Amino acid sequence: MRSYKVSQNRQIRDVVFVDGVRTPFGRAGEKGIYASTRADDLVVKCIRELMRRNPSLPAERIDDVAIAATTQTGDQGMTIGRTAALLAGLPKSVPGFAIDRMCAGAMTAVTTTASGIGFGAYDVVIAGGVEHMGHHPMGAGADPNPRFMSERLVDPAALNMGNTAENLHDRFPAITKARTDAYAVSSQEKFAAASANGQIQPDMVPVATLKSEQGWNVNTVDEPPRPGTTMADLAALRTPFRAHGRVSAGNAAGLNDGATAAILASAEAAEELGLSVKMRLVQYAFAGVSPEVMGIGPVPATEKALKLAGLTIEDIGLFEINEAFAVQVLSFLDHFGIADNDPRVNRYGGAIAVGHPLASSGVRLMNQLARQFQEDPSVRYGITTMCIGLGMGGTVIWENPHYIPNSSLPSQARPGNPAAVAPTNTDGSAA
């Protein structure tokens, strides 16, 4: 058997985020823009666009392709990282694989391949995710082990994400429906403003789709946003997970279709190949929580990542928090003593407006953070974080390569918001 000698002086290499793209996000269902489009074809669009945008990257230099999907069957099956790489025209020498960590699929594709870069196994990778919830509704075809219920391993609510959000409301009574609705309105407003300012469109790849009645359409904008949403609009919506509940379609992300992909590289490979550097990966962490309150997952994941990085929450100048539910975002903000309207948080709006095609969303957060880094050199560190089904959270800390110490702050600038609320523990008590 061949033996290998591993150097005791091996250095972990710097990992950089080179570029990221996504398709426009669509509404799931037969009336959605991707009703007749395959999930793997959405991934192919993203990979081809990345290669077009980065012509100095030889395709044969890509060391692996990691693509996530929550429901790995049908047009999201067949080891989609490999099949999408072949369909996109990458050399047959480029391998690929599939990943599943539910909502954090693309995030995990990034952190997994980034670890390989840091260790020296890779120089350049493509990582991303896809979810066609119109073709594959969440949980479709799943067969949860009966022990979950018979042995009370988890609360029955853990298998329904809407119920877990209602449980968070129970745990944190200060997070009222009015407060979550106000946050949702703000998300819609911020996303509409970012779109009007051209801050969203640069990361999107147009997708042509066939509508039998209308012929071919070229989709260049997201389908889910509802600009102009008001508090009155949201107050009129029903609460499907609980009678007289607090979670509605208006203060939660919808059921959506879409794909994302990103190029990651070692800092050395990026310099060699003349690739851009939009962010540097600092640290990441995943953590588990009780499945019936899965929305609190970003709190311990962020605490863990900060500790590993030797940073504190005060060091973070920008937050991209996935908005699966408004209550989940607000529980995170309350824990860390951050105000609901803090300008560091989701400057471009979030999933409540743009949608959450499960396994794809992690790279959308990264795209948005990277663009904000470019706009704001006063910020050194930012995070992308999200809750994950079955009781988990994931957080990635990034460093801004455009950071200028002591630079003047932009007009909507960050730090120290005196209106921030008092920190809380995850059980709702004062910290």
mmCIF file of N, CA, C and O in Angstrom, residues 102-103 138 149 154-173 175 180 240-242 245-248 251-253 289-298 323-329 331 356 358 386-392 426:
data_model
loop_
_atom_site.group_PDB
_atom_site.id
_atom_site.type_symbol
_atom_site.label_atom_id
_atom_site.label_comp_id
_atom_site.label_asym_id
_atom_site.label_seq_id
_atom_site.Cartn_x
_atom_site.Cartn_y
_atom_site.Cartn_z
ATOM 1 N N MET A 102 -30.537 20.577 4.117
ATOM 2 C CA MET A 102 -31.796 21.312 4.020
ATOM 3 C C MET A 102 -31.531 22.759 3.603
ATOM 4 O O MET A 102 -30.856 23.004 2.604
ATOM 5 N N CYS A 103 -32.026 23.738 4.378
ATOM 6 C CA CYS A 103 -31.930 25.144 3.970
ATOM 7 C C CYS A 103 -30.497 25.611 3.808
ATOM 8 O O CYS A 103 -30.227 26.554 3.060
ATOM 9 N N MET A 138 -41.220 20.373 -0.168
ATOM 10 C CA MET A 138 -40.391 19.988 0.963
ATOM 11 C C MET A 138 -40.977 18.763 1.675
ATOM 12 O O MET A 138 -42.155 18.743 2.038
ATOM 13 N N MET A 149 -41.466 9.756 16.685
ATOM 14 C CA MET A 149 -42.697 10.014 17.429
ATOM 15 C C MET A 149 -42.891 9.014 18.570
ATOM 16 O O MET A 149 -43.184 9.404 19.698
ATOM 17 N N VAL A 154 -38.312 13.769 19.149
ATOM 18 C CA VAL A 154 -38.546 15.170 18.813
ATOM 19 C C VAL A 154 -40.016 15.482 19.021
ATOM 20 O O VAL A 154 -40.879 14.596 19.007
ATOM 21 N N ASP A 155 -40.290 16.748 19.218
ATOM 22 C CA ASP A 155 -41.670 17.213 19.281
ATOM 23 C C ASP A 155 -42.284 17.072 17.883
ATOM 24 O O ASP A 155 -41.621 17.334 16.880
ATOM 25 N N PRO A 156 -43.553 16.657 17.770
ATOM 26 C CA PRO A 156 -44.177 16.539 16.445
ATOM 27 C C PRO A 156 -44.090 17.823 15.619
ATOM 28 O O PRO A 156 -44.036 17.782 14.387
ATOM 29 N N ALA A 157 -44.040 18.977 16.297
ATOM 30 C CA ALA A 157 -43.961 20.252 15.585
ATOM 31 C C ALA A 157 -42.669 20.385 14.798
ATOM 32 O O ALA A 157 -42.571 21.179 13.865
ATOM 33 N N ALA A 158 -41.666 19.591 15.157
ATOM 34 C CA ALA A 158 -40.357 19.714 14.506
ATOM 35 C C ALA A 158 -40.413 19.356 13.032
ATOM 36 O O ALA A 158 -39.543 19.758 12.257
ATOM 37 N N LEU A 159 -41.413 18.589 12.621
ATOM 38 C CA LEU A 159 -41.507 18.157 11.235
ATOM 39 C C LEU A 159 -42.295 19.133 10.371
ATOM 40 O O LEU A 159 -42.504 18.889 9.183
ATOM 41 N N ASN A 160 -42.732 20.254 10.943
ATOM 42 C CA ASN A 160 -43.429 21.292 10.193
ATOM 43 C C ASN A 160 -42.793 22.627 10.542
ATOM 44 O O ASN A 160 -42.872 23.089 11.681
ATOM 45 N N MET A 161 -42.140 23.257 9.570
ATOM 46 C CA MET A 161 -41.360 24.460 9.853
ATOM 47 C C MET A 161 -42.234 25.609 10.350
ATOM 48 O O MET A 161 -41.814 26.402 11.199
ATOM 49 N N GLY A 162 -43.464 25.701 9.849
ATOM 50 C CA GLY A 162 -44.360 26.761 10.313
ATOM 51 C C GLY A 162 -44.700 26.609 11.786
ATOM 52 O O GLY A 162 -44.765 27.608 12.528
ATOM 53 N N ASN A 163 -44.866 25.371 12.222
ATOM 54 C CA ASN A 163 -45.138 25.138 13.637
ATOM 55 C C ASN A 163 -43.946 25.520 14.507
ATOM 56 O O ASN A 163 -44.109 26.031 15.622
ATOM 57 N N THR A 164 -42.731 25.269 13.999
ATOM 58 C CA THR A 164 -41.559 25.647 14.791
ATOM 59 C C THR A 164 -41.469 27.158 14.947
ATOM 60 O O THR A 164 -40.991 27.649 15.973
ATOM 61 N N ALA A 165 -41.924 27.891 13.939
ATOM 62 C CA ALA A 165 -41.921 29.351 14.042
ATOM 63 C C ALA A 165 -42.948 29.821 15.067
ATOM 64 O O ALA A 165 -42.685 30.750 15.848
ATOM 65 N N GLU A 166 -44.111 29.181 15.113
ATOM 66 C CA GLU A 166 -45.105 29.526 16.142
ATOM 67 C C GLU A 166 -44.537 29.217 17.533
ATOM 68 O O GLU A 166 -44.773 29.966 18.492
ATOM 69 N N ASN A 167 -43.766 28.135 17.636
ATOM 70 C CA ASN A 167 -43.152 27.809 18.927
ATOM 71 C C ASN A 167 -42.167 28.882 19.369
ATOM 72 O O ASN A 167 -42.037 29.164 20.575
ATOM 73 N N LEU A 168 -41.467 29.491 18.425
ATOM 74 C CA LEU A 168 -40.562 30.583 18.774
ATOM 75 C C LEU A 168 -41.335 31.768 19.333
ATOM 76 O O LEU A 168 -40.894 32.426 20.281
ATOM 77 N N HIS A 169 -42.480 32.060 18.750
ATOM 78 C CA HIS A 169 -43.331 33.120 19.292
ATOM 79 C C HIS A 169 -43.714 32.803 20.739
ATOM 80 O O HIS A 169 -43.730 33.693 21.599
ATOM 81 N N ASP A 170 -44.035 31.543 21.007
ATOM 82 C CA ASP A 170 -44.375 31.156 22.380
ATOM 83 C C ASP A 170 -43.199 31.387 23.319
ATOM 84 O O ASP A 170 -43.374 31.855 24.449
ATOM 85 N N ARG A 171 -42.010 31.048 22.855
ATOM 86 C CA ARG A 171 -40.827 31.164 23.702
ATOM 87 C C ARG A 171 -40.435 32.624 23.931
ATOM 88 O O ARG A 171 -39.923 32.981 24.985
ATOM 89 N N PHE A 172 -40.677 33.465 22.941
ATOM 90 C CA PHE A 172 -40.288 34.877 23.035
ATOM 91 C C PHE A 172 -41.519 35.760 22.849
ATOM 92 O O PHE A 172 -41.756 36.297 21.764
ATOM 93 N N PRO A 173 -42.333 35.912 23.887
ATOM 94 C CA PRO A 173 -43.590 36.663 23.752
ATOM 95 C C PRO A 173 -43.397 38.124 23.376
ATOM 96 O O PRO A 173 -44.339 38.760 22.878
ATOM 97 N N ILE A 175 -41.821 39.088 20.947
ATOM 98 C CA ILE A 175 -41.865 39.144 19.478
ATOM 99 C C ILE A 175 -43.317 38.929 19.052
ATOM 100 O O ILE A 175 -43.783 37.797 18.892
ATOM 101 N N THR A 180 -43.415 41.258 13.851
ATOM 102 C CA THR A 180 -42.952 40.470 12.710
ATOM 103 C C THR A 180 -43.512 41.022 11.406
ATOM 104 O O THR A 180 -42.826 41.031 10.380
ATOM 105 N N PRO A 240 -51.958 29.963 8.984
ATOM 106 C CA PRO A 240 -52.320 28.575 8.671
ATOM 107 C C PRO A 240 -51.797 27.530 9.637
ATOM 108 O O PRO A 240 -52.308 26.405 9.670
ATOM 109 N N PHE A 241 -50.795 27.866 10.440
ATOM 110 C CA PHE A 241 -50.194 26.847 11.301
ATOM 111 C C PHE A 241 -50.847 26.762 12.669
ATOM 112 O O PHE A 241 -50.619 25.808 13.410
ATOM 113 N N ARG A 242 -51.639 27.775 13.007
ATOM 114 C CA ARG A 242 -52.293 27.775 14.300
ATOM 115 C C ARG A 242 -53.451 28.780 14.259
ATOM 116 O O ARG A 242 -53.299 29.891 13.745
ATOM 117 N N GLY A 245 -52.888 32.398 15.289
ATOM 118 C CA GLY A 245 -51.445 32.365 15.418
ATOM 119 C C GLY A 245 -50.803 33.667 14.979
ATOM 120 O O GLY A 245 -51.468 34.696 14.808
ATOM 121 N N ARG A 246 -49.511 33.600 14.767
ATOM 122 C CA ARG A 246 -48.765 34.818 14.438
ATOM 123 C C ARG A 246 -47.933 34.681 13.170
ATOM 124 O O ARG A 246 -47.410 35.674 12.671
ATOM 125 N N VAL A 247 -47.818 33.481 12.630
ATOM 126 C CA VAL A 247 -47.034 33.255 11.422
ATOM 127 C C VAL A 247 -47.973 33.179 10.222
ATOM 128 O O VAL A 247 -48.905 32.376 10.198
ATOM 129 N N SER A 248 -47.702 34.018 9.226
ATOM 130 C CA SER A 248 -48.533 34.044 8.023
ATOM 131 C C SER A 248 -47.647 34.001 6.791
ATOM 132 O O SER A 248 -46.407 34.079 6.886
ATOM 133 N N ASN A 251 -45.260 37.168 6.658
ATOM 134 C CA ASN A 251 -44.062 37.377 7.477
ATOM 135 C C ASN A 251 -43.152 36.140 7.480
ATOM 136 O O ASN A 251 -42.402 35.898 8.421
ATOM 137 N N ALA A 252 -43.231 35.386 6.390
ATOM 138 C CA ALA A 252 -42.382 34.206 6.204
ATOM 139 C C ALA A 252 -41.981 34.135 4.735
ATOM 140 O O ALA A 252 -42.623 34.736 3.870
ATOM 141 N N ALA A 253 -40.922 33.407 4.453
ATOM 142 C CA ALA A 253 -40.530 33.168 3.069
ATOM 143 C C ALA A 253 -41.531 32.234 2.412
ATOM 144 O O ALA A 253 -42.174 31.419 3.077
ATOM 145 N N VAL A 289 -29.869 22.651 17.740
ATOM 146 C CA VAL A 289 -30.788 23.112 18.781
ATOM 147 C C VAL A 289 -31.984 22.167 18.800
ATOM 148 O O VAL A 289 -32.104 21.272 17.959
ATOM 149 N N SER A 290 -32.881 22.360 19.737
ATOM 150 C CA SER A 290 -34.092 21.530 19.777
ATOM 151 C C SER A 290 -34.857 21.704 18.469
ATOM 152 O O SER A 290 -35.155 22.837 18.076
ATOM 153 N N PRO A 291 -35.179 20.612 17.784
ATOM 154 C CA PRO A 291 -35.816 20.730 16.478
ATOM 155 C C PRO A 291 -37.119 21.528 16.477
ATOM 156 O O PRO A 291 -37.443 22.180 15.479
ATOM 157 N N GLU A 292 -37.859 21.509 17.590
ATOM 158 C CA GLU A 292 -39.146 22.213 17.597
ATOM 159 C C GLU A 292 -39.002 23.724 17.656
ATOM 160 O O GLU A 292 -39.976 24.448 17.491
ATOM 161 N N VAL A 293 -37.776 24.229 17.888
ATOM 162 C CA VAL A 293 -37.520 25.673 17.816
ATOM 163 C C VAL A 293 -36.293 25.897 16.917
ATOM 164 O O VAL A 293 -35.362 26.611 17.265
ATOM 165 N N MET A 294 -36.335 25.291 15.738
ATOM 166 C CA MET A 294 -35.164 25.310 14.866
ATOM 167 C C MET A 294 -34.749 26.729 14.502
ATOM 168 O O MET A 294 -33.580 26.984 14.197
ATOM 169 N N GLY A 295 -35.656 27.694 14.534
ATOM 170 C CA GLY A 295 -35.339 29.056 14.133
ATOM 171 C C GLY A 295 -34.304 29.747 14.989
ATOM 172 O O GLY A 295 -33.707 30.742 14.564
ATOM 173 N N ILE A 296 -34.055 29.241 16.194
ATOM 174 C CA ILE A 296 -33.061 29.854 17.072
ATOM 175 C C ILE A 296 -31.647 29.371 16.715
ATOM 176 O O ILE A 296 -30.649 29.869 17.262
ATOM 177 N N GLY A 297 -31.537 28.445 15.771
ATOM 178 C CA GLY A 297 -30.260 27.859 15.415
ATOM 179 C C GLY A 297 -29.143 28.840 15.082
ATOM 180 O O GLY A 297 -27.979 28.596 15.430
ATOM 181 N N PRO A 298 -29.419 29.968 14.393
ATOM 182 C CA PRO A 298 -28.331 30.904 14.084
ATOM 183 C C PRO A 298 -27.639 31.490 15.315
ATOM 184 O O PRO A 298 -26.486 31.927 15.214
ATOM 185 N N GLU A 323 -34.190 35.015 5.973
ATOM 186 C CA GLU A 323 -35.497 35.300 6.562
ATOM 187 C C GLU A 323 -36.483 34.174 6.280
ATOM 188 O O GLU A 323 -37.478 34.350 5.579
ATOM 189 N N ALA A 324 -36.215 32.995 6.829
ATOM 190 C CA ALA A 324 -37.206 31.934 6.695
ATOM 191 C C ALA A 324 -38.518 32.372 7.329
ATOM 192 O O ALA A 324 -39.602 32.176 6.766
ATOM 193 N N PHE A 325 -38.416 32.971 8.509
ATOM 194 C CA PHE A 325 -39.554 33.550 9.229
ATOM 195 C C PHE A 325 -39.064 34.816 9.912
ATOM 196 O O PHE A 325 -37.948 34.857 10.432
ATOM 197 N N ALA A 326 -39.907 35.820 9.963
ATOM 198 C CA ALA A 326 -39.508 37.062 10.635
ATOM 199 C C ALA A 326 -39.191 36.810 12.103
ATOM 200 O O ALA A 326 -38.253 37.397 12.652
ATOM 201 N N VAL A 327 -39.946 35.939 12.759
ATOM 202 C CA VAL A 327 -39.713 35.680 14.181
ATOM 203 C C VAL A 327 -38.331 35.097 14.414
ATOM 204 O O VAL A 327 -37.684 35.363 15.437
ATOM 205 N N GLN A 328 -37.842 34.324 13.463
ATOM 206 C CA GLN A 328 -36.510 33.719 13.589
ATOM 207 C C GLN A 328 -35.439 34.801 13.522
ATOM 208 O O GLN A 328 -34.479 34.798 14.298
ATOM 209 N N VAL A 329 -35.582 35.763 12.618
ATOM 210 C CA VAL A 329 -34.618 36.861 12.524
ATOM 211 C C VAL A 329 -34.652 37.706 13.795
ATOM 212 O O VAL A 329 -33.611 38.064 14.368
ATOM 213 N N SER A 331 -35.597 36.894 16.791
ATOM 214 C CA SER A 331 -35.041 36.209 17.965
ATOM 215 C C SER A 331 -33.522 36.318 17.967
ATOM 216 O O SER A 331 -32.894 36.445 19.026
ATOM 217 N N HIS A 356 -37.107 31.920 -0.835
ATOM 218 C CA HIS A 356 -36.156 31.019 -0.172
ATOM 219 C C HIS A 356 -36.245 29.633 -0.797
ATOM 220 O O HIS A 356 -36.896 28.740 -0.258
ATOM 221 N N LEU A 358 -34.902 26.926 -0.556
ATOM 222 C CA LEU A 358 -34.180 26.077 0.380
ATOM 223 C C LEU A 358 -32.678 25.984 0.133
ATOM 224 O O LEU A 358 -31.926 26.884 0.493
ATOM 225 N N MET A 386 -28.106 31.374 8.893
ATOM 226 C CA MET A 386 -29.445 30.871 8.606
ATOM 227 C C MET A 386 -29.832 29.749 9.558
ATOM 228 O O MET A 386 -28.973 29.040 10.093
ATOM 229 N N CYS A 387 -31.143 29.629 9.777
ATOM 230 C CA CYS A 387 -31.659 28.477 10.518
ATOM 231 C C CYS A 387 -31.819 27.323 9.541
ATOM 232 O O CYS A 387 -31.917 27.513 8.326
ATOM 233 N N ILE A 388 -31.857 26.101 10.083
ATOM 234 C CA ILE A 388 -31.865 24.896 9.260
ATOM 235 C C ILE A 388 -32.878 23.911 9.846
ATOM 236 O O ILE A 388 -32.915 23.703 11.055
ATOM 237 N N GLY A 389 -33.657 23.302 8.985
ATOM 238 C CA GLY A 389 -34.670 22.356 9.420
ATOM 239 C C GLY A 389 -34.119 21.246 10.289
ATOM 240 O O GLY A 389 -32.958 20.854 10.182
ATOM 241 N N LEU A 390 -34.963 20.726 11.165
ATOM 242 C CA LEU A 390 -34.648 19.686 12.139
ATOM 243 C C LEU A 390 -33.706 20.167 13.236
ATOM 244 O O LEU A 390 -33.064 19.374 13.904
ATOM 245 N N GLY A 391 -33.647 21.497 13.418
ATOM 246 C CA GLY A 391 -32.966 22.032 14.580
ATOM 247 C C GLY A 391 -31.490 22.278 14.424
ATOM 248 O O GLY A 391 -30.681 21.686 15.152
ATOM 249 N N MET A 392 -31.109 23.143 13.490
ATOM 250 C CA MET A 392 -29.705 23.498 13.307
ATOM 251 C C MET A 392 -29.596 24.962 12.907
ATOM 252 O O MET A 392 -30.571 25.604 12.530
ATOM 253 N N THR A 426 -31.356 32.300 24.960
ATOM 254 C CA THR A 426 -32.205 31.578 24.035
ATOM 255 C C THR A 426 -33.513 31.109 24.661
ATOM 256 O O THR A 426 -34.435 30.718 23.966
#
